[in-house]
Short mmCIF file of C-alpha atoms in Angstrom, two decimals:
data_model
loop_
_atom_site.label_atom_id
_atom_site.label_comp_id
_atom_site.label_asym_id
_atom_site.label_seq_id
_atom_site.Cartn_x
_atom_site.Cartn_y
_atom_site.Cartn_z
CA MET A 1 14.15 66.99 -0.45
CA SER A 2 11.86 67.89 2.42
CA PRO A 3 13.13 70.10 5.27
CA GLU A 4 12.83 67.07 7.55
CA LEU A 5 15.70 65.40 5.68
CA THR A 6 18.15 68.29 5.36
CA ALA A 7 21.55 68.09 6.98
CA ASP A 8 20.85 71.44 8.63
CA ALA A 9 18.00 69.80 10.56
CA VAL A 10 20.33 67.31 12.22
CA PRO A 11 20.78 68.63 15.80
CA ILE A 12 24.40 67.67 16.38
CA GLY A 13 25.55 69.64 19.36
CA GLY A 14 26.99 69.61 22.84
CA ALA A 15 30.60 69.59 23.97
CA ALA A 16 31.12 65.93 23.14
CA THR A 17 29.79 66.07 19.58
CA ALA A 18 30.12 69.67 18.43
CA GLU A 19 33.12 68.82 16.25
CA LEU A 20 31.02 66.30 14.30
CA ALA A 21 28.59 68.91 12.95
CA PRO A 22 30.81 70.17 10.07
CA GLU A 23 31.39 66.61 8.91
CA VAL A 24 27.68 65.96 8.60
CA HIS A 25 27.04 69.27 6.84
CA ASP A 26 29.94 68.80 4.41
CA ALA A 27 28.84 65.28 3.61
CA PHE A 28 25.37 66.37 2.51
CA ARG A 29 25.75 69.95 1.29
CA GLY A 30 24.17 70.21 -2.13
CA SER A 31 23.05 66.58 -2.20
CA SER A 32 19.90 64.65 -1.47
CA TRP A 33 19.03 61.30 0.06
CA GLY A 34 18.18 59.68 -3.25
CA GLU A 35 21.25 60.72 -5.25
CA HIS A 36 24.09 58.31 -5.89
CA PRO A 37 27.26 58.26 -8.00
CA VAL A 38 27.27 56.90 -11.53
CA PRO A 39 27.80 53.13 -11.12
CA GLY A 40 30.86 53.31 -13.38
CA THR A 41 32.74 55.25 -10.70
CA LEU A 42 32.34 52.56 -8.05
CA PRO A 43 35.07 50.26 -9.47
CA ASP A 44 37.42 53.27 -9.42
CA ILE A 45 36.63 53.86 -5.77
CA LEU A 46 37.25 50.19 -4.99
CA HIS A 47 40.55 50.32 -6.89
CA LEU A 48 41.69 53.35 -4.90
CA ILE A 49 40.85 51.67 -1.59
CA ARG A 50 42.71 48.53 -2.61
CA ARG A 51 45.88 50.60 -3.10
CA ILE A 52 45.90 52.02 0.42
CA GLU A 53 48.87 50.86 2.48
CA GLY A 54 49.84 51.65 6.05
CA GLY A 55 52.63 54.22 6.39
CA ASP A 56 55.40 54.76 8.90
CA ASP A 57 53.67 57.68 10.62
CA PRO A 58 51.39 56.39 13.45
CA ALA A 59 49.27 59.54 13.26
CA ASP A 60 48.61 58.97 9.56
CA ALA A 61 47.79 55.32 10.25
CA VAL A 62 45.23 56.28 12.89
CA ASP A 63 43.68 58.87 10.58
CA GLN A 64 43.43 56.28 7.82
CA LEU A 65 41.77 53.78 10.14
CA THR A 66 39.25 56.43 11.24
CA LEU A 67 38.38 57.45 7.69
CA LEU A 68 38.19 53.88 6.41
CA GLU A 69 35.79 53.02 9.22
CA ARG A 70 33.58 55.94 8.19
CA ILE A 71 33.78 54.83 4.56
CA ARG A 72 32.75 51.31 5.58
CA HIS A 73 29.67 52.61 7.41
CA ALA A 74 28.81 55.08 4.62
CA ALA A 75 29.06 52.28 2.04
CA GLY A 76 26.57 50.24 4.06
CA ALA A 77 24.20 53.21 4.10
CA ALA A 78 24.58 53.56 0.34
CA GLN A 79 23.64 49.91 -0.02
CA LEU A 80 20.42 50.57 1.89
CA ARG A 81 19.53 53.44 -0.44
CA VAL A 82 20.20 51.31 -3.51
CA MET A 83 18.02 48.56 -2.03
CA LEU A 84 15.14 51.01 -1.73
CA GLY A 85 15.62 52.09 -5.33
CA LEU A 86 15.48 48.47 -6.48
CA GLU A 87 12.40 47.92 -4.32
CA ALA A 88 10.63 50.86 -5.97
CA THR A 89 11.45 49.47 -9.42
CA ARG A 90 10.23 45.95 -8.62
CA ARG A 91 7.12 47.35 -6.93
CA ALA A 92 6.21 49.27 -10.08
CA GLU A 93 6.92 46.26 -12.32
CA GLN A 94 4.83 43.85 -10.25
CA GLY A 95 2.13 46.27 -9.12
CA THR A 96 2.87 45.37 -5.50
CA PRO A 97 0.92 47.31 -2.83
CA GLU A 98 2.89 49.58 -0.52
CA ASP A 99 2.28 47.37 2.49
CA ARG A 100 3.86 44.30 0.84
CA THR A 101 7.36 43.48 -0.33
CA PRO A 102 7.73 42.70 -4.05
CA ALA A 103 8.05 38.97 -4.73
CA GLY A 104 11.63 37.77 -4.79
CA LEU A 105 13.12 41.11 -3.73
CA ALA A 106 14.72 39.85 -0.51
CA ALA A 107 16.28 36.90 -2.34
CA GLU A 108 17.57 39.16 -5.12
CA VAL A 109 19.12 41.59 -2.64
CA GLY A 110 20.55 38.74 -0.59
CA LEU A 111 22.30 37.19 -3.59
CA ALA A 112 23.74 40.57 -4.59
CA THR A 113 25.08 41.20 -1.07
CA ARG A 114 26.13 37.60 -0.37
CA ALA A 115 23.59 37.20 2.41
CA SER A 116 20.50 35.13 3.18
CA ALA A 117 17.03 36.31 2.17
CA GLY A 118 16.19 36.77 5.85
CA SER A 119 19.19 39.02 6.42
CA ALA A 120 18.35 41.03 3.30
CA SER A 121 14.74 41.42 4.43
CA ARG A 122 15.89 42.81 7.78
CA ARG A 123 18.18 45.31 6.04
CA LEU A 124 15.33 46.41 3.79
CA GLY A 125 13.24 47.07 6.89
CA ILE A 126 16.03 49.17 8.40
CA ALA A 127 16.34 51.14 5.16
CA ARG A 128 12.61 51.92 5.07
CA SER A 129 12.57 53.06 8.69
CA LEU A 130 15.59 55.31 8.28
CA ARG A 131 14.12 56.97 5.22
CA HIS A 132 10.56 57.46 6.41
CA HIS A 133 10.78 57.68 10.21
CA LEU A 134 14.35 58.36 11.36
CA PRO A 135 15.87 60.87 8.92
CA ARG A 136 18.54 62.21 11.30
CA CYS A 137 19.71 58.73 12.19
CA GLY A 138 19.79 58.00 8.47
CA LEU A 139 21.95 61.05 7.78
CA LEU A 140 24.41 60.05 10.49
CA HIS A 141 24.64 56.58 8.98
CA ALA A 142 25.10 57.96 5.47
CA ALA A 143 27.91 60.21 6.75
CA GLY A 144 29.63 57.18 8.28
CA LEU A 145 29.27 58.49 11.83
CA ILE A 146 27.27 55.48 13.05
CA ASP A 147 27.26 51.87 11.84
CA GLU A 148 24.36 49.77 10.65
CA GLY A 149 24.28 47.86 13.93
CA THR A 150 23.61 51.10 15.80
CA ALA A 151 20.94 52.10 13.30
CA ALA A 152 19.31 48.67 13.63
CA GLN A 153 19.18 48.97 17.41
CA VAL A 154 17.45 52.33 17.14
CA VAL A 155 15.00 51.12 14.49
CA THR A 156 14.03 48.09 16.60
CA ALA A 157 13.68 50.07 19.82
CA LEU A 158 11.48 52.75 18.26
CA ALA A 159 9.36 50.43 16.08
CA PRO A 160 6.34 50.36 18.46
CA LEU A 161 5.97 54.16 18.31
CA SER A 162 3.83 56.19 15.95
CA ARG A 163 5.60 58.04 13.14
CA ALA A 164 5.28 61.35 15.00
CA ASP A 165 6.87 59.88 18.14
CA ARG A 166 9.63 58.25 16.11
CA LEU A 167 10.48 61.63 14.58
CA ARG A 168 10.64 63.13 18.10
CA ALA A 169 12.87 60.32 19.32
CA ASP A 170 15.05 60.68 16.23
CA ARG A 171 15.53 64.37 17.00
CA GLU A 172 16.43 63.63 20.61
CA LEU A 173 18.84 60.81 19.79
CA ALA A 174 20.78 62.42 16.95
CA ALA A 175 23.13 64.43 19.15
CA GLU A 176 24.10 61.37 21.18
CA LEU A 177 24.39 58.53 18.68
CA PRO A 178 27.90 59.16 17.30
CA GLY A 179 29.35 58.71 20.78
CA LEU A 180 27.45 55.52 21.69
CA THR A 181 28.11 51.84 21.09
CA TRP A 182 25.33 49.93 19.39
CA ALA A 183 24.29 48.40 22.72
CA GLN A 184 24.23 51.80 24.42
CA ALA A 185 22.25 53.22 21.50
CA GLY A 186 19.65 50.48 21.88
CA LYS A 187 19.26 51.11 25.62
CA ARG A 188 18.97 54.87 25.14
CA ALA A 189 16.44 54.48 22.33
CA ARG A 190 14.33 52.10 24.42
CA ALA A 191 14.35 54.52 27.35
CA ILE A 192 13.12 57.32 25.08
CA ALA A 193 10.47 55.07 23.53
CA TYR A 194 9.15 53.98 26.93
CA ALA A 195 8.86 57.60 28.03
CA LEU A 196 7.11 58.75 24.85
CA ASP A 197 4.51 55.97 24.76
CA PRO A 198 4.60 53.45 27.62
CA GLN A 199 1.38 51.79 26.43
CA ALA A 200 2.91 51.08 23.03
CA ALA A 201 5.85 49.49 24.81
CA MET A 202 3.51 47.25 26.79
CA ARG A 203 1.67 46.17 23.64
CA ALA A 204 4.97 45.43 21.92
CA ALA A 205 6.13 43.36 24.89
CA ALA A 206 2.95 41.28 24.81
CA LYS A 207 3.34 40.68 21.09
CA ALA A 208 7.05 39.82 21.44
CA ALA A 209 6.22 37.12 23.97
CA ALA A 210 4.40 35.27 21.21
CA ASP A 211 7.63 35.22 19.20
CA ARG A 212 9.68 33.37 21.82
CA TYR A 213 11.89 30.63 20.43
CA VAL A 214 14.88 28.37 20.99
CA SER A 215 17.57 27.84 18.37
CA THR A 216 21.01 26.29 17.99
CA ARG A 217 24.08 27.31 16.01
CA PRO A 218 27.32 25.41 15.49
CA ALA A 219 30.27 26.58 17.57
CA PRO A 220 33.98 25.71 17.28
CA ASP A 221 35.52 22.57 18.79
CA CYS A 222 32.44 20.37 18.37
CA MET A 223 30.25 22.54 20.57
CA VAL A 224 26.85 24.07 19.90
CA GLN A 225 25.42 27.41 21.02
CA LEU A 226 21.88 27.11 22.39
CA THR A 227 19.92 30.37 22.35
CA ALA A 228 16.52 31.08 23.88
CA LEU A 229 14.52 34.27 23.37
CA LEU A 230 12.16 34.52 26.36
CA PRO A 231 10.02 37.13 28.11
CA VAL A 232 12.12 38.95 30.70
CA LYS A 233 10.47 37.32 33.72
CA GLU A 234 10.95 33.77 32.48
CA GLY A 235 14.43 34.46 31.15
CA VAL A 236 15.65 35.94 34.42
CA ALA A 237 14.01 33.08 36.35
CA VAL A 238 15.83 30.45 34.26
CA HIS A 239 19.17 32.17 34.78
CA ALA A 240 18.53 32.58 38.51
CA ALA A 241 17.74 28.85 38.82
CA LEU A 242 21.01 27.96 37.12
CA ILE A 243 22.93 30.32 39.41
CA ARG A 244 21.33 28.72 42.47
CA ALA A 245 22.38 25.30 41.25
CA ALA A 246 25.93 26.49 40.67
CA ASP A 247 26.15 28.08 44.12
CA ALA A 248 24.77 25.04 45.96
CA PRO A 249 27.24 23.05 48.11
CA ARG A 250 29.01 20.25 46.25
CA GLY A 251 31.17 17.38 47.33
CA ALA A 252 34.94 17.57 47.10
CA GLU A 253 34.90 15.02 44.29
CA ASP A 254 32.90 17.39 42.06
CA GLN A 255 35.59 19.42 40.34
CA ARG A 256 33.33 21.14 37.83
CA THR A 257 33.54 24.88 37.42
CA ARG A 258 30.57 27.12 38.17
CA ALA A 259 29.91 27.56 34.44
CA GLN A 260 30.02 23.81 33.87
CA VAL A 261 27.50 23.19 36.65
CA MET A 262 25.14 25.75 35.13
CA ALA A 263 25.42 24.13 31.69
CA ASP A 264 24.91 20.60 33.07
CA THR A 265 21.94 21.73 35.15
CA LEU A 266 20.32 23.27 32.09
CA VAL A 267 20.57 19.95 30.22
CA GLU A 268 19.23 17.98 33.19
CA LEU A 269 16.28 20.34 33.76
CA VAL A 270 15.28 20.47 30.11
CA THR A 271 15.64 16.76 29.34
CA GLY A 272 14.59 15.47 32.72
CA ARG A 273 17.58 13.17 32.63
CA SER A 274 21.12 13.20 33.89
CA THR A 275 23.66 14.31 31.29
CA ASP A 276 25.14 10.79 31.51
CA THR A 277 21.96 8.96 30.48
CA ILE A 278 20.30 10.87 27.64
CA ASP A 279 19.04 8.70 24.78
CA VAL A 280 18.39 10.72 21.63
CA GLU A 281 18.67 10.17 17.90
CA VAL A 282 21.51 12.16 16.38
CA GLY A 283 22.33 11.77 12.70
CA LEU A 284 25.97 10.89 12.07
CA ILE A 285 27.48 10.45 8.62
CA MET A 286 30.84 8.68 8.56
CA THR A 287 32.75 6.23 6.40
CA ASP A 288 33.04 2.57 7.27
CA ARG A 289 36.80 3.13 7.38
CA THR A 290 36.40 5.68 10.16
CA LEU A 291 34.00 3.47 12.11
CA LEU A 292 35.69 0.09 11.73
CA ASP A 293 39.25 0.61 10.53
CA GLY A 294 40.49 3.44 12.75
CA ASP A 295 40.62 5.95 9.87
CA ASP A 296 40.58 9.63 10.86
CA ASP A 297 38.41 11.01 8.06
CA ALA A 298 36.04 13.69 9.37
CA ALA A 299 32.39 12.79 9.92
CA THR A 300 29.29 15.00 9.74
CA VAL A 301 26.45 15.60 12.18
CA PRO A 302 23.49 16.90 10.11
CA GLY A 303 22.44 20.29 11.35
CA TYR A 304 25.83 20.92 12.92
CA GLY A 305 28.68 20.17 10.51
CA PRO A 306 31.97 18.25 10.49
CA ILE A 307 33.42 16.62 13.60
CA PRO A 308 36.73 14.75 14.04
CA GLY A 309 36.77 11.08 13.06
CA PRO A 310 37.93 9.86 16.49
CA LEU A 311 35.08 11.73 18.18
CA ALA A 312 32.55 10.27 15.73
CA ARG A 313 33.85 6.78 16.43
CA ALA A 314 33.66 7.35 20.18
CA LEU A 315 30.09 8.69 19.90
CA VAL A 316 29.06 5.45 18.19
CA LEU A 317 31.10 2.97 20.18
CA GLY A 318 31.22 4.85 23.48
CA GLY A 319 34.29 5.36 25.63
CA GLN A 320 37.56 7.06 24.87
CA THR A 321 39.17 8.63 21.83
CA SER A 322 42.37 7.24 20.35
CA GLU A 323 44.24 9.70 22.56
CA GLY A 324 42.82 8.01 25.65
CA GLU A 325 40.56 10.91 26.66
CA GLN A 326 36.89 10.54 27.43
CA ALA A 327 35.05 11.84 24.39
CA GLN A 328 32.44 14.50 25.02
CA GLY A 329 28.96 13.05 25.32
CA CYS A 330 30.15 9.44 25.22
CA HIS A 331 28.18 7.85 28.02
CA ALA A 332 25.74 4.97 28.25
CA ALA A 333 23.17 5.52 25.51
CA SER A 334 21.33 3.63 22.83
CA VAL A 335 23.00 3.75 19.41
CA TRP A 336 21.27 2.94 16.12
CA LEU A 337 23.20 2.63 12.87
CA ARG A 338 21.62 3.41 9.49
CA ARG A 339 23.75 2.55 6.48
CA LEU A 340 24.02 5.27 3.82
CA TYR A 341 26.28 4.93 0.82
CA ALA A 342 28.30 7.69 -0.83
CA ASP A 343 29.69 7.79 -4.34
CA PRO A 344 33.43 7.04 -3.97
CA GLU A 345 34.30 9.53 -6.74
CA THR A 346 32.11 12.52 -5.80
CA GLY A 347 31.50 11.96 -2.09
CA GLU A 348 27.78 12.59 -2.54
CA LEU A 349 25.27 10.44 -0.70
CA ALA A 350 23.73 7.86 -3.02
CA SER A 351 20.31 8.79 -4.35
CA ILE A 352 17.09 6.91 -3.66
CA ASP A 353 14.21 7.22 -6.10
CA ALA A 354 10.63 7.79 -4.99
CA LYS A 355 7.47 7.48 -7.06
CA ARG A 356 5.70 10.47 -5.58
CA ARG A 357 5.44 14.17 -6.32
CA THR A 358 6.39 15.24 -2.81
CA PHE A 359 9.61 14.36 -1.07
CA THR A 360 8.82 12.33 2.04
CA GLY A 361 10.29 9.68 4.27
CA VAL A 362 13.78 8.43 3.66
CA VAL A 363 14.27 10.53 0.50
CA ARG A 364 13.51 13.74 2.35
CA ARG A 365 15.81 12.73 5.18
CA LEU A 366 18.55 11.89 2.70
CA VAL A 367 18.31 15.31 1.02
CA VAL A 368 18.33 17.13 4.37
CA TRP A 369 21.38 15.19 5.48
CA ARG A 370 23.12 15.72 2.15
CA ASP A 371 22.46 19.45 1.75
CA GLY A 372 22.65 20.41 5.42
CA THR A 373 21.36 23.97 4.95
CA CYS A 374 19.58 25.93 2.22
CA ARG A 375 21.33 25.32 -1.11
CA VAL A 376 20.91 28.90 -2.39
CA PRO A 377 24.30 30.68 -2.38
CA TYR A 378 25.21 32.62 0.79
CA CYS A 379 22.29 31.18 2.80
CA ASP A 380 22.83 29.04 5.89
CA ALA A 381 19.19 28.88 6.96
CA PRO A 382 17.74 25.48 7.97
CA ILE A 383 16.09 23.43 5.24
CA ARG A 384 12.30 23.70 5.43
CA HIS A 385 11.28 22.72 1.89
CA ILE A 386 12.52 20.06 -0.54
CA ASP A 387 11.80 21.14 -4.11
CA HIS A 388 12.38 19.84 -7.63
CA ALA A 389 15.38 21.40 -9.40
CA GLU A 390 13.71 20.49 -12.70
CA PRO A 391 10.03 21.27 -12.06
CA TYR A 392 7.73 18.31 -11.67
CA ALA A 393 5.33 19.88 -14.19
CA GLU A 394 8.10 19.78 -16.80
CA GLY A 395 8.88 16.11 -16.21
CA GLY A 396 11.37 16.48 -13.37
CA PRO A 397 11.57 13.25 -11.34
CA THR A 398 10.90 13.07 -7.61
CA SER A 399 14.34 11.74 -6.74
CA ALA A 400 17.25 12.83 -4.60
CA ASP A 401 19.22 13.60 -7.78
CA ASN A 402 16.60 16.20 -8.70
CA ALA A 403 15.96 17.45 -5.16
CA VAL A 404 17.16 20.74 -3.69
CA GLY A 405 16.92 21.60 0.00
CA MET A 406 15.82 25.20 0.59
CA CYS A 407 14.71 27.51 3.34
CA GLU A 408 11.12 28.68 3.16
CA ALA A 409 11.99 32.21 2.00
CA HIS A 410 14.15 31.11 -0.91
CA ASN A 411 11.76 28.40 -2.07
CA TYR A 412 8.97 30.97 -2.38
CA ALA A 413 11.34 33.51 -3.95
CA MET A 414 12.21 31.11 -6.76
CA GLU A 415 8.58 31.41 -7.93
CA ALA A 416 8.91 35.20 -8.41
CA PRO A 417 9.09 36.61 -11.97
CA GLY A 418 12.55 36.38 -13.52
CA PHE A 419 14.05 33.79 -11.17
CA ALA A 420 15.37 30.45 -12.41
CA ARG A 421 17.65 27.71 -11.14
CA HIS A 422 19.73 24.96 -12.66
CA LEU A 423 21.22 21.89 -11.00
CA ASP A 424 24.33 20.59 -12.76
CA PRO A 425 25.02 16.85 -12.98
CA ASP A 426 27.85 17.30 -10.46
CA GLY A 427 25.41 18.81 -7.93
CA ALA A 428 26.34 22.50 -8.32
CA LEU A 429 23.27 24.76 -8.06
CA THR A 430 23.08 27.96 -10.12
CA VAL A 431 20.44 30.61 -9.33
CA ILE A 432 19.60 33.16 -12.04
CA THR A 433 18.12 36.49 -10.87
CA PRO A 434 15.73 38.77 -12.80
CA THR A 435 18.66 40.96 -13.94
CA GLY A 436 20.50 37.96 -15.38
CA GLY A 437 22.96 37.60 -12.52
CA ARG A 438 24.20 34.04 -11.98
CA HIS A 439 25.14 32.81 -8.51
CA THR A 440 26.51 29.28 -8.15
CA ALA A 441 26.78 27.18 -5.01
CA PRO A 442 29.20 24.25 -5.21
CA PRO A 443 27.99 20.66 -4.72
CA ARG A 444 27.37 19.60 -1.14
CA ARG A 445 29.82 16.91 -0.07
CA ALA A 446 28.82 14.62 2.77
CA THR A 447 31.93 14.52 4.92
CA GLY A 448 32.28 10.97 6.12
#
């Protein structure tokens, strides 16, 4: 282990953090970054943790909470080290250059940690940075004194710097990190980075502007969270415009709250229409019983998820719910109905055959509506690719029964050495990893 990575090199000091120094030293005395316990001991550790119960002594309870929190963070750091070990193995097997990630690695890590390939890829990036550029931050994480969110904030903030500057920033930050929240750590790291290399910060800002985006995520109670990542000037300007609209004089009949005015103004400015008169196509999957017979079976909005039956009916027919309340979004708008049929036994949308190799048109739309998000276990990423479960080259038909909706990362990962997948007749998808691990996602049921 190089001197740069020794626990003695971690400059924990100052009145606020002096007591943390022995903990870091004890955690790493006689050990190295790459060492790990024999895998057979990990089930024993898990068994011991499962037996922990809260006692009657409040002081003991607080001590247990403190130690368990450190264990949780230290376990996350151990995961990062194991990820790097697996990466080194796959790199050697595949002959992958150092500047590229081995094929399928992110998907393999994601399946093992019950996460998407994108999330696993980000964690791999954090692990590399901690090992090669931020050793003191890495030691604090491994000792359980900071969490992965804090480490991620520091890694992101210092990414534009050279390795030498990152090592300087790491040395300066180490004494402060255990006492900071992840948000405070990010702000402090950015301040240090800007001071060390302001030109690098400017280049990073220019590059980040090219990565601006808008996304949506489902929220509870039939709401959606709209997120925009914008350059600071434009982002502040948008917010200021919404504040001005909320603070403008309104008639006594307008009983909306300030927050509601800001939200409504955003919709009006973006669509160019009043919130009462927006005509858009929104997919809605519901049973004929819910639509015509007053049944309360849940319906599904593709890309969002389930919504209550009464709300679905009101969205189609307009007006009020069965409780007499005005349903959200139910104003004058054009409504188109497209009939889709589901198997009464399985609840799956009926398949439609196509005589092409690629999934296009109504078949593609059917698969996207049916699967909703990437079919690979633990992944909720949007569907970007429709692929054959049984490969086309092996005689697999281009039909909805043989189609699997996947995100881009997982579709490419399935082509990596050692990966395989199997679609059961009932629609369950099983992914087999290079180590023989099997991960099964249940069939997708089209609610409504």
